[in-house]
Amino acid sequence: MANVNDITKESWVLSTFPEWGTWLNEEIEDTVVAENTFAMWWLGCTGIWLKSHESTNILCDLWCGTGKQSHGSGKMKDGHQMQRMSGVQNMQPNLRAQPFVIDPFAVKNVDALVVTHIHSDHLDINTAAAVLKNSSDAVKFVGPQAVVDTWIGWGVPEEKCVVVKPGDSVKIKDIEIVALEAFDRTALVTASEGEVLKGKMPQDMDLIAVNYLFKTSGGNLYHAGDSHYCNYFAKHGNDHQVDVCLGAFGENPRGITDKVTSVDMLRMAESLNAKVVIPVHYDIWSNFQADPKELIELWKFKKDRLQYGFKPYIWQVGGKFVYPNDKDRMEFNFNRGFDDVFSVENDLPFTSFL
């Protein structure tokens, strides 16, 4: 029997986190992806695990960190990108609102860690360490120049890293990863503490952020990272087949534009000629949360008049999406269980208990 005198904060943390333990790790490892399909799991924020029919495993933007944990001084860190863009002084109350659904240190068989851009809720040292320790020598770390520079600074061997810029293509076993232009204006105002941006030319986006198209034998996935809406999405839709697209959805606080709202999520899907649009990122920050069902209602309102060729899909963190099997479902729901009800005799004094 456990004893309260043996319980410490350390024992509590180790026995409780990640909250899902290795449940999702096991599910991903055990999943056999059918021919002419691809499977992916939402890991929170814009993090996904992509698995092909040929058992290639791509981990993208997994973030294993946290937001604010203390009120501190109550003031924004000098030079923070949100402060730069809007001149705020009071601390951003961005608390992590989503539990950890995967154990990064129990990941197996990752063929590549792919990161869209430099922000710490996408580029994570814990994920990099876990992938480096638990994967084969052939594992690749794929990202734009500033992301790769950060990995190397953390101790990831340079020979495992692949720098990409828009137009580049990387083959990871059977999956082709195409780097495309990103449209993340928040990344453009991210700079070192103490650096003054006013009066200077902006950074080169291609060095700090890219979008990705993952081409699999079962279809293509477009990952927009933290891109805002841009008319150039239509160019990407002209140049590439996009079956499923992911976008960073959220409700922006007053005076801030950091996430894509519902109207522009639909515009993005239309511009990309996608078949399915899936909002992500709205789950993670307490101050940017939004209701994804707004997309469905807006889509219903517009779809016939504008002749939309796509559908929105409302996912849940930890959930699995299979393309094309789930392209018409519109909402995810976890397995409710109890499918074997009354398969053996129940144990009750009287049937009237039921």
Short mmCIF file of C-alpha atoms in Angstrom, two decimals:
data_model
loop_
_atom_site.label_atom_id
_atom_site.label_comp_id
_atom_site.label_asym_id
_atom_site.label_seq_id
_atom_site.Cartn_x
_atom_site.Cartn_y
_atom_site.Cartn_z
CA MET A 1 0.00 0.00 0.00
CA ALA A 2 1.27 3.49 -0.87
CA ASN A 3 2.28 5.81 1.92
CA VAL A 4 1.80 9.58 1.87
CA ASN A 5 5.23 10.06 3.42
CA ASP A 6 6.83 8.63 0.28
CA ILE A 7 5.08 11.04 -2.07
CA THR A 8 7.07 14.02 -3.36
CA LYS A 9 6.60 16.58 -6.06
CA GLU A 10 9.13 14.67 -8.15
CA SER A 11 7.31 11.35 -7.73
CA TRP A 12 4.01 13.02 -8.63
CA VAL A 13 5.46 14.59 -11.80
CA LEU A 14 7.07 11.35 -12.96
CA SER A 15 3.95 9.28 -12.31
CA THR A 16 1.53 11.76 -13.89
CA PHE A 17 3.20 13.38 -16.90
CA PRO A 18 2.74 13.07 -19.78
CA GLU A 19 -0.92 12.62 -18.89
CA TRP A 20 -1.51 10.02 -21.59
CA GLY A 21 1.64 8.06 -20.81
CA THR A 22 2.56 5.94 -23.83
CA TRP A 23 -1.03 5.25 -24.93
CA LEU A 24 -0.70 7.29 -28.13
CA ASN A 25 2.89 6.16 -28.76
CA GLU A 26 1.65 2.56 -28.77
CA GLU A 27 -1.32 3.37 -31.02
CA ILE A 28 0.89 5.05 -33.62
CA GLU A 29 3.46 2.27 -33.55
CA ASP A 30 0.80 -0.43 -33.91
CA THR A 31 -1.13 1.30 -36.70
CA VAL A 32 -0.83 -0.30 -40.12
CA VAL A 33 -1.64 2.30 -42.75
CA ALA A 34 -3.67 0.93 -45.64
CA GLU A 35 -2.54 1.29 -49.23
CA ASN A 36 -3.59 4.55 -50.94
CA THR A 37 -4.08 6.33 -47.61
CA PHE A 38 -2.05 8.25 -45.07
CA ALA A 39 -2.63 8.59 -41.34
CA MET A 40 -1.81 11.43 -38.98
CA TRP A 41 -2.31 12.28 -35.33
CA TRP A 42 -2.70 15.73 -33.79
CA LEU A 43 -0.21 16.18 -30.94
CA GLY A 44 -1.27 19.69 -29.87
CA CYS A 45 -0.53 23.19 -31.22
CA THR A 46 0.55 22.49 -34.83
CA GLY A 47 2.33 19.27 -33.92
CA ILE A 48 1.47 16.21 -35.98
CA TRP A 49 2.72 12.69 -36.55
CA LEU A 50 2.42 11.60 -40.18
CA LYS A 51 2.61 7.91 -41.14
CA SER A 52 2.51 6.50 -44.65
CA HIS A 53 1.44 3.14 -46.01
CA GLU A 54 5.14 2.33 -46.37
CA SER A 55 5.61 2.95 -42.59
CA THR A 56 7.56 6.18 -42.94
CA ASN A 57 7.15 8.31 -39.82
CA ILE A 58 7.44 12.11 -39.92
CA LEU A 59 7.19 14.16 -36.73
CA CYS A 60 6.39 17.84 -37.34
CA ASP A 61 6.38 20.78 -34.89
CA LEU A 62 5.91 18.71 -31.72
CA TRP A 63 6.13 21.07 -28.75
CA CYS A 64 6.67 19.63 -25.29
CA GLY A 65 6.98 22.87 -23.35
CA THR A 66 4.67 25.14 -21.43
CA GLY A 67 3.46 28.71 -21.36
CA LYS A 68 3.30 31.05 -18.38
CA GLN A 69 3.69 29.34 -15.00
CA SER A 70 3.96 32.41 -12.78
CA HIS A 71 2.64 35.97 -12.75
CA GLY A 72 6.22 37.15 -12.23
CA SER A 73 6.55 40.91 -12.59
CA GLY A 74 3.29 41.07 -14.54
CA LYS A 75 5.10 42.75 -17.42
CA MET A 76 5.97 41.55 -20.92
CA LYS A 77 9.56 40.54 -21.58
CA ASP A 78 11.30 43.42 -23.34
CA GLY A 79 11.58 42.74 -27.05
CA HIS A 80 8.98 39.95 -27.19
CA GLN A 81 7.37 39.74 -30.64
CA MET A 82 3.92 40.56 -29.25
CA GLN A 83 5.33 43.64 -27.56
CA ARG A 84 7.10 44.68 -30.75
CA MET A 85 3.99 44.43 -32.90
CA SER A 86 1.56 46.22 -30.59
CA GLY A 87 3.45 48.19 -27.94
CA VAL A 88 1.91 46.25 -25.03
CA GLN A 89 3.47 46.29 -21.57
CA ASN A 90 1.38 43.91 -19.48
CA MET A 91 2.25 40.22 -19.55
CA GLN A 92 0.58 38.07 -22.17
CA PRO A 93 -1.52 35.51 -20.19
CA ASN A 94 -0.70 32.61 -22.49
CA LEU A 95 -1.22 29.55 -20.32
CA ARG A 96 -0.92 26.11 -21.92
CA ALA A 97 -4.49 24.82 -22.18
CA GLN A 98 -3.83 21.34 -23.59
CA PRO A 99 -2.40 18.26 -21.84
CA PHE A 100 0.53 16.30 -23.19
CA VAL A 101 -0.85 13.42 -25.24
CA ILE A 102 2.43 11.78 -26.26
CA ASP A 103 5.61 10.82 -24.44
CA PRO A 104 8.48 12.29 -26.50
CA PHE A 105 11.03 10.04 -24.82
CA ALA A 106 9.06 6.95 -25.85
CA VAL A 107 8.95 7.81 -29.54
CA LYS A 108 10.27 5.15 -31.88
CA ASN A 109 11.00 4.83 -35.59
CA VAL A 110 10.98 8.56 -36.40
CA ASP A 111 12.50 9.02 -39.84
CA ALA A 112 12.54 12.82 -39.74
CA LEU A 113 11.79 15.67 -37.36
CA VAL A 114 10.46 18.55 -39.46
CA VAL A 115 9.95 22.07 -38.07
CA THR A 116 8.21 24.99 -39.76
CA HIS A 117 9.78 27.96 -37.98
CA ILE A 118 11.79 29.45 -35.14
CA HIS A 119 9.18 29.95 -32.42
CA SER A 120 9.62 27.82 -29.31
CA ASP A 121 6.10 26.32 -29.42
CA HIS A 122 7.20 24.62 -32.66
CA LEU A 123 10.96 24.29 -32.28
CA ASP A 124 11.42 22.32 -29.04
CA ILE A 125 14.64 21.11 -27.40
CA ASN A 126 12.88 18.24 -25.61
CA THR A 127 11.54 16.86 -28.89
CA ALA A 128 14.94 17.23 -30.55
CA ALA A 129 16.65 15.38 -27.69
CA ALA A 130 14.10 12.56 -27.66
CA VAL A 131 14.24 12.04 -31.43
CA LEU A 132 18.04 12.11 -31.43
CA LYS A 133 18.25 9.52 -28.64
CA ASN A 134 15.49 7.18 -29.78
CA SER A 135 15.80 7.12 -33.55
CA SER A 136 18.11 5.38 -35.99
CA ASP A 137 21.33 6.91 -37.28
CA ALA A 138 19.48 7.74 -40.51
CA VAL A 139 17.06 10.19 -38.85
CA LYS A 140 17.00 13.67 -40.39
CA PHE A 141 16.26 17.07 -38.86
CA VAL A 142 14.63 19.25 -41.53
CA GLY A 143 14.02 22.98 -41.24
CA PRO A 144 14.91 26.47 -42.47
CA GLN A 145 18.37 27.88 -41.74
CA ALA A 146 17.61 29.50 -38.36
CA VAL A 147 15.89 26.32 -37.13
CA VAL A 148 18.89 24.19 -38.13
CA ASP A 149 21.27 26.68 -36.52
CA THR A 150 19.32 26.29 -33.27
CA TRP A 151 19.43 22.50 -33.46
CA ILE A 152 23.18 22.51 -34.02
CA GLY A 153 23.57 24.91 -31.10
CA TRP A 154 21.67 22.41 -28.94
CA GLY A 155 24.03 19.60 -29.94
CA VAL A 156 22.24 17.93 -32.85
CA PRO A 157 24.98 16.69 -35.22
CA GLU A 158 25.25 18.91 -38.28
CA GLU A 159 25.35 15.89 -40.60
CA LYS A 160 21.83 14.93 -39.48
CA CYS A 161 20.42 18.34 -40.39
CA VAL A 162 18.92 19.40 -43.72
CA VAL A 163 18.47 23.11 -44.41
CA VAL A 164 15.51 23.90 -46.67
CA LYS A 165 14.23 27.04 -48.34
CA PRO A 166 11.18 27.50 -50.57
CA GLY A 167 11.48 25.36 -53.67
CA ASP A 168 13.64 22.69 -52.04
CA SER A 169 12.58 19.06 -51.89
CA VAL A 170 13.76 16.37 -49.48
CA LYS A 171 12.99 12.67 -49.85
CA ILE A 172 12.49 10.78 -46.59
CA LYS A 173 12.05 7.18 -47.72
CA ASP A 174 8.78 7.22 -49.69
CA ILE A 175 7.62 10.68 -48.53
CA GLU A 176 8.69 13.76 -50.45
CA ILE A 177 8.81 16.96 -48.39
CA VAL A 178 8.51 20.15 -50.44
CA ALA A 179 9.41 23.43 -48.72
CA LEU A 180 7.22 26.39 -49.72
CA GLU A 181 7.00 30.06 -48.82
CA ALA A 182 5.72 30.91 -45.34
CA PHE A 183 3.60 33.95 -44.49
CA ASP A 184 4.28 34.37 -40.78
CA ARG A 185 4.51 38.09 -40.01
CA THR A 186 4.91 37.39 -36.30
CA ALA A 187 8.12 35.51 -37.06
CA LEU A 188 9.37 38.55 -38.97
CA VAL A 189 9.18 40.71 -35.82
CA THR A 190 10.93 38.11 -33.66
CA ALA A 191 14.46 39.22 -32.83
CA SER A 192 17.09 39.03 -30.12
CA GLU A 193 16.44 40.86 -26.86
CA GLY A 194 17.74 44.41 -27.09
CA GLU A 195 17.69 44.50 -30.89
CA VAL A 196 15.76 47.43 -32.37
CA LEU A 197 13.77 46.71 -35.54
CA LYS A 198 12.36 50.16 -36.29
CA GLY A 199 13.96 51.70 -39.34
CA LYS A 200 15.52 48.43 -40.51
CA MET A 201 14.77 46.16 -43.43
CA PRO A 202 12.74 43.09 -42.36
CA GLN A 203 14.28 39.69 -41.95
CA ASP A 204 14.36 37.20 -44.80
CA MET A 205 11.36 34.96 -44.14
CA ASP A 206 12.94 32.09 -46.06
CA LEU A 207 15.67 31.81 -43.41
CA ILE A 208 13.31 31.57 -40.44
CA ALA A 209 10.07 29.92 -41.64
CA VAL A 210 8.70 27.68 -44.38
CA ASN A 211 5.45 25.89 -45.12
CA TYR A 212 5.56 22.24 -46.14
CA LEU A 213 3.83 19.94 -48.57
CA PHE A 214 4.17 16.28 -47.61
CA LYS A 215 3.65 14.05 -50.65
CA THR A 216 2.70 10.47 -49.79
CA SER A 217 1.46 7.52 -51.83
CA GLY A 218 -1.98 8.09 -50.24
CA GLY A 219 -2.31 11.85 -50.80
CA ASN A 220 -0.70 15.19 -50.01
CA LEU A 221 -0.72 17.18 -46.76
CA TYR A 222 -0.07 20.95 -46.64
CA HIS A 223 1.22 22.29 -43.31
CA ALA A 224 1.00 26.08 -43.09
CA GLY A 225 2.85 26.42 -39.77
CA ASP A 226 1.90 29.78 -38.24
CA SER A 227 1.32 31.48 -41.59
CA HIS A 228 -1.24 34.25 -41.79
CA TYR A 229 -3.53 34.44 -44.78
CA CYS A 230 -1.72 35.35 -48.00
CA ASN A 231 -2.89 35.59 -51.60
CA TYR A 232 0.14 33.48 -52.55
CA PHE A 233 -1.64 30.41 -51.16
CA ALA A 234 -3.33 30.37 -54.57
CA LYS A 235 0.07 30.00 -56.25
CA HIS A 236 0.81 26.99 -54.06
CA GLY A 237 -2.60 25.58 -54.97
CA ASN A 238 -1.85 26.09 -58.66
CA ASP A 239 1.56 24.43 -58.47
CA HIS A 240 0.75 21.47 -56.24
CA GLN A 241 -2.00 19.01 -55.47
CA VAL A 242 -3.20 19.69 -51.93
CA ASP A 243 -5.55 17.13 -50.42
CA VAL A 244 -5.52 18.20 -46.76
CA CYS A 245 -4.35 21.54 -45.35
CA LEU A 246 -3.62 22.53 -41.74
CA GLY A 247 -3.77 26.16 -40.60
CA ALA A 248 -3.06 28.01 -37.34
CA PHE A 249 -6.57 29.03 -36.28
CA GLY A 250 -7.38 31.23 -33.31
CA GLU A 251 -9.25 34.24 -31.97
CA ASN A 252 -6.88 37.20 -31.83
CA PRO A 253 -6.96 39.56 -28.84
CA ARG A 254 -7.69 43.23 -29.53
CA GLY A 255 -4.85 44.91 -31.43
CA ILE A 256 -3.13 41.61 -32.29
CA THR A 257 -3.04 39.62 -35.52
CA ASP A 258 -1.24 36.34 -34.90
CA LYS A 259 -3.69 33.58 -35.84
CA VAL A 260 -5.88 32.90 -38.87
CA THR A 261 -9.56 33.49 -38.11
CA SER A 262 -12.45 31.52 -39.56
CA VAL A 263 -13.04 33.54 -42.74
CA ASP A 264 -9.41 33.32 -43.78
CA MET A 265 -9.17 29.62 -42.90
CA LEU A 266 -11.83 29.03 -45.55
CA ARG A 267 -10.09 31.40 -47.95
CA MET A 268 -6.84 29.47 -47.44
CA ALA A 269 -8.52 26.15 -48.26
CA GLU A 270 -10.19 27.63 -51.34
CA SER A 271 -6.92 29.18 -52.55
CA LEU A 272 -5.02 25.93 -52.08
CA ASN A 273 -7.71 23.94 -53.94
CA ALA A 274 -7.72 21.64 -50.91
CA LYS A 275 -10.26 18.91 -50.28
CA VAL A 276 -10.14 19.16 -46.47
CA VAL A 277 -9.16 22.05 -44.18
CA ILE A 278 -8.28 21.33 -40.55
CA PRO A 279 -7.79 24.09 -37.96
CA VAL A 280 -5.02 23.57 -35.40
CA HIS A 281 -3.20 25.72 -32.80
CA TYR A 282 -6.43 27.13 -31.30
CA ASP A 283 -6.20 24.44 -28.62
CA ILE A 284 -2.95 25.41 -26.98
CA TRP A 285 -3.00 29.02 -25.73
CA SER A 286 -5.61 30.11 -23.21
CA ASN A 287 -5.69 33.65 -24.63
CA PHE A 288 -6.10 32.61 -28.29
CA GLN A 289 -8.67 29.86 -27.97
CA ALA A 290 -11.51 29.80 -30.50
CA ASP A 291 -14.45 27.56 -31.37
CA PRO A 292 -13.58 25.56 -34.52
CA LYS A 293 -17.25 24.84 -35.15
CA GLU A 294 -17.44 28.43 -36.34
CA LEU A 295 -15.73 27.17 -39.51
CA ILE A 296 -18.46 24.61 -40.10
CA GLU A 297 -21.24 27.16 -39.68
CA LEU A 298 -19.49 29.66 -41.94
CA TRP A 299 -18.79 26.92 -44.49
CA LYS A 300 -22.49 25.94 -44.49
CA PHE A 301 -23.42 29.57 -45.02
CA LYS A 302 -21.10 30.01 -48.01
CA LYS A 303 -20.54 26.61 -49.60
CA ASP A 304 -23.41 26.62 -52.11
CA ARG A 305 -23.05 30.21 -53.22
CA LEU A 306 -19.26 30.02 -53.57
CA GLN A 307 -19.27 26.39 -54.75
CA TYR A 308 -16.64 25.29 -52.27
CA GLY A 309 -14.82 22.11 -53.27
CA PHE A 310 -13.59 21.36 -49.75
CA LYS A 311 -14.94 20.51 -46.32
CA PRO A 312 -13.76 21.56 -42.87
CA TYR A 313 -12.81 18.89 -40.34
CA ILE A 314 -12.86 19.46 -36.59
CA TRP A 315 -10.15 17.37 -34.96
CA GLN A 316 -9.29 16.65 -31.34
CA VAL A 317 -5.79 16.55 -29.89
CA GLY A 318 -4.60 12.95 -29.73
CA GLY A 319 -7.03 11.96 -32.46
CA LYS A 320 -6.25 10.11 -35.66
CA PHE A 321 -7.20 11.30 -39.15
CA VAL A 322 -6.93 9.01 -42.18
CA TYR A 323 -7.09 10.40 -45.69
CA PRO A 324 -9.18 9.80 -47.76
CA ASN A 325 -11.29 7.67 -45.39
CA ASP A 326 -12.21 10.60 -43.12
CA LYS A 327 -12.47 13.40 -45.69
CA ASP A 328 -16.29 13.59 -45.46
CA ARG A 329 -16.69 13.09 -41.71
CA MET A 330 -16.31 16.75 -40.61
CA GLU A 331 -15.88 15.96 -36.88
CA PHE A 332 -13.63 13.63 -34.92
CA ASN A 333 -14.77 11.65 -31.91
CA PHE A 334 -12.69 9.33 -29.76
CA ASN A 335 -13.56 5.65 -29.54
CA ARG A 336 -16.35 5.45 -26.97
CA GLY A 337 -15.51 1.85 -26.08
CA PHE A 338 -17.85 -0.82 -24.73
CA ASP A 339 -18.37 -2.32 -28.18
CA ASP A 340 -18.28 -5.76 -26.54
CA VAL A 341 -21.10 -4.99 -24.11
CA PHE A 342 -22.78 -8.17 -22.77
CA SER A 343 -20.28 -10.39 -24.57
CA VAL A 344 -19.91 -12.20 -21.23
CA GLU A 345 -22.46 -12.60 -18.45
CA ASN A 346 -22.67 -9.53 -16.26
CA ASP A 347 -22.38 -9.68 -12.47
CA LEU A 348 -25.31 -7.96 -10.78
CA PRO A 349 -27.66 -9.10 -8.03
CA PHE A 350 -30.70 -8.17 -10.13
CA THR A 351 -31.22 -7.16 -13.75
CA SER A 352 -33.28 -4.24 -12.45
CA PHE A 353 -29.95 -2.52 -11.58
CA LEU A 354 -29.70 -1.85 -15.32
#
